[in-house]
Amino acid sequence: MANIVRPADMERITTPALAQAFIEEQVAAIRAQVGDKKVLLALSGGVDSSVAAYLLTQVGYEVTGATMTLYRPEGQTGDTQDVTDARAICEKLGIPHVTYDMGEVFCRCVIEDFIRVYEEGGTPNPCVTCNKTLHVKAGEVVPFCCGRLMEILD
């Protein structure tokens, strides 16, 4: 969804009518890209993805929320807070929720790079590494989604 960006004048949305017009514009742009199909939505449990899930359900999409687990401290059992939050959002919206364990890929592509850069005296930036690493964002997530015969909403 690279062409859907936050408008520079978004702060000017000061009335419910302007907000509604903005929402309708964004939904139309999404519909133009993914059509009237099922959507597998990357759901972090945060506000942005939760609102996206809500809006998509309101306009008739069949949405499934998907949350990646990236890291779990040794010995920790149960869900992390982000998974718990995402699952609660899906429950509230009445949509299915799945989790996808990306821990091994995350460690290989992001954590190991962090350690290497740090040991070389550099300043690692794991968020940038994660966002740029196609192994995490596309190389692993796309096959997961395609295996469920759904469209991706980025």
C-alpha positions as a printed Julia matrix, in Angstrom:
154×3 Matrix{Float64}:
   0.0     0.0    0.0
   2.93    2.24  -0.79
   0.8     4.9   -2.45
  -1.4     5.45   0.6
   0.3     8.12   2.65
  -0.75   10.39   5.43
  -1.71   13.7    3.84
   0.36   16.68   4.89
  -2.79   18.58   5.79
  -4.27   15.81   7.96
  -4.11   18.1   10.99
  -6.82   20.14   9.27
  -9.33   17.33   9.74
 -11.26   19.11  12.43
 -14.83   17.96  11.93
 -16.53   14.58  11.77
 -17.52   15.31   8.14
 -13.9    15.92   7.14
 -12.82   12.79   8.99
 -15.51   10.75   7.23
 -14.44   12.1    3.84
 -10.82   11.19   4.59
 -11.81    7.66   5.66
 -13.89    7.15   2.52
 -10.98    8.34   0.37
  -8.58    5.92   2.04
 -10.99    2.98   1.82
 -11.55    3.69  -1.89
  -7.78    3.7   -2.44
  -7.43    0.39  -0.59
 -10.34   -1.16  -2.5
  -8.76   -0.06  -5.79
  -5.62   -2.01  -4.86
  -7.02   -5.18  -3.3
 -10.54   -5.36  -4.7
 -13.35   -7.11  -2.87
 -11.34  -10.04  -1.54
 -10.28  -11.47   1.74
  -7.54   -9.54   3.51
  -4.81  -10.82   5.79
  -3.91   -7.72   7.79
  -0.65   -7.43   9.69
  -2.0    -6.54  13.12
   0.42   -5.3   15.77
  -2.23   -4.6   18.38
  -1.51   -0.89  18.07
  -3.87    1.89  17.05
  -3.03    2.13  13.33
  -3.5    -1.54  12.44
  -6.51   -1.86  14.75
  -8.25    1.07  13.08
  -7.39   -0.38   9.66
  -8.98   -3.69  10.71
 -12.08   -1.89  11.95
 -12.46    0.22   8.81
 -12.02   -2.78   6.52
 -14.67   -4.76   8.38
 -17.03   -1.79   8.23
 -16.88   -1.71   4.44
 -17.38   -5.43   4.02
 -13.94   -6.98   3.77
 -13.4   -10.44   5.21
 -10.41   -9.65   7.45
  -8.05  -11.95   9.3
  -5.57  -10.35  11.7
  -2.03  -11.75  11.63
   0.58  -10.99  14.26
   4.24  -11.88  13.95
   6.09  -12.96  17.06
   9.67  -11.81  16.69
  11.38  -12.34  20.0
  10.65  -14.12  23.21
  13.08  -14.03  26.14
  14.38  -17.43  27.11
  12.04  -19.18  29.49
   9.06  -16.94  28.75
   5.87  -18.82  28.11
   2.51  -17.6   26.89
   1.74  -14.71  24.6
   3.58  -11.43  24.56
   1.56   -8.27  25.24
   1.38   -7.33  21.55
  -0.09  -10.73  20.65
  -2.56  -10.46  23.52
  -3.57   -6.98  22.37
  -3.95   -8.02  18.73
  -5.99  -11.07  19.67
  -8.27   -8.91  21.86
  -8.81   -6.46  18.97
  -9.73   -9.33  16.65
 -12.08  -10.78  19.23
 -13.76   -7.42  19.69
 -14.16   -7.04  15.91
 -15.33  -10.63  15.49
 -12.54  -11.55  13.07
 -10.1   -14.48  13.12
  -6.57  -14.01  14.42
  -3.43  -15.98  13.63
   0.12  -15.68  14.9
   3.2   -16.44  12.88
   6.44  -17.25  14.68
   9.17  -15.27  12.97
  11.62  -15.57  15.87
  14.23  -17.65  14.07
  14.24  -15.4   11.0
  14.3   -12.27  13.18
  17.28  -13.54  15.17
  19.14  -14.55  12.01
  18.48  -11.31  10.1
  18.24   -8.65  12.79
  19.74   -9.75  16.12
  22.85  -11.34  14.58
  23.39   -8.2   12.48
  22.98   -6.04  15.61
  25.66   -8.06  17.43
  28.03   -7.98  14.43
  27.73   -4.2   13.95
  28.12   -3.57  17.7
  31.21   -5.79  17.92
  32.71   -3.89  14.97
  32.27   -0.63  16.9
  29.32    0.62  14.89
  25.95    1.88  16.04
  23.4    -0.77  15.15
  19.86    0.23  14.2
  17.75   -2.93  14.41
  14.5    -1.2   13.35
  16.04   -0.06  10.08
  17.56   -3.49   9.55
  14.22   -5.18  10.15
  12.34   -2.82   7.84
  14.9    -3.27   5.06
  15.29   -7.02   5.43
  13.08   -8.67   2.88
  13.63  -11.99   4.6
  11.47  -10.76   7.47
   9.04   -8.44   5.7
   8.46  -10.27   2.43
  10.63  -13.34   2.13
   8.86  -15.11   4.98
   5.55  -13.31   5.33
   4.46  -13.53   1.68
   4.66  -17.34   1.48
   2.76  -17.56   4.77
  -0.02  -15.4    3.37
  -0.1   -17.08  -0.02
  -0.39  -20.41   1.71
  -3.69  -19.17   3.13
  -4.87  -17.93  -0.3
  -5.41  -14.38   0.91
  -4.37  -10.96  -0.22
  -1.89   -8.91   1.77
  -2.75   -5.47   2.96
   0.55   -3.79   3.77
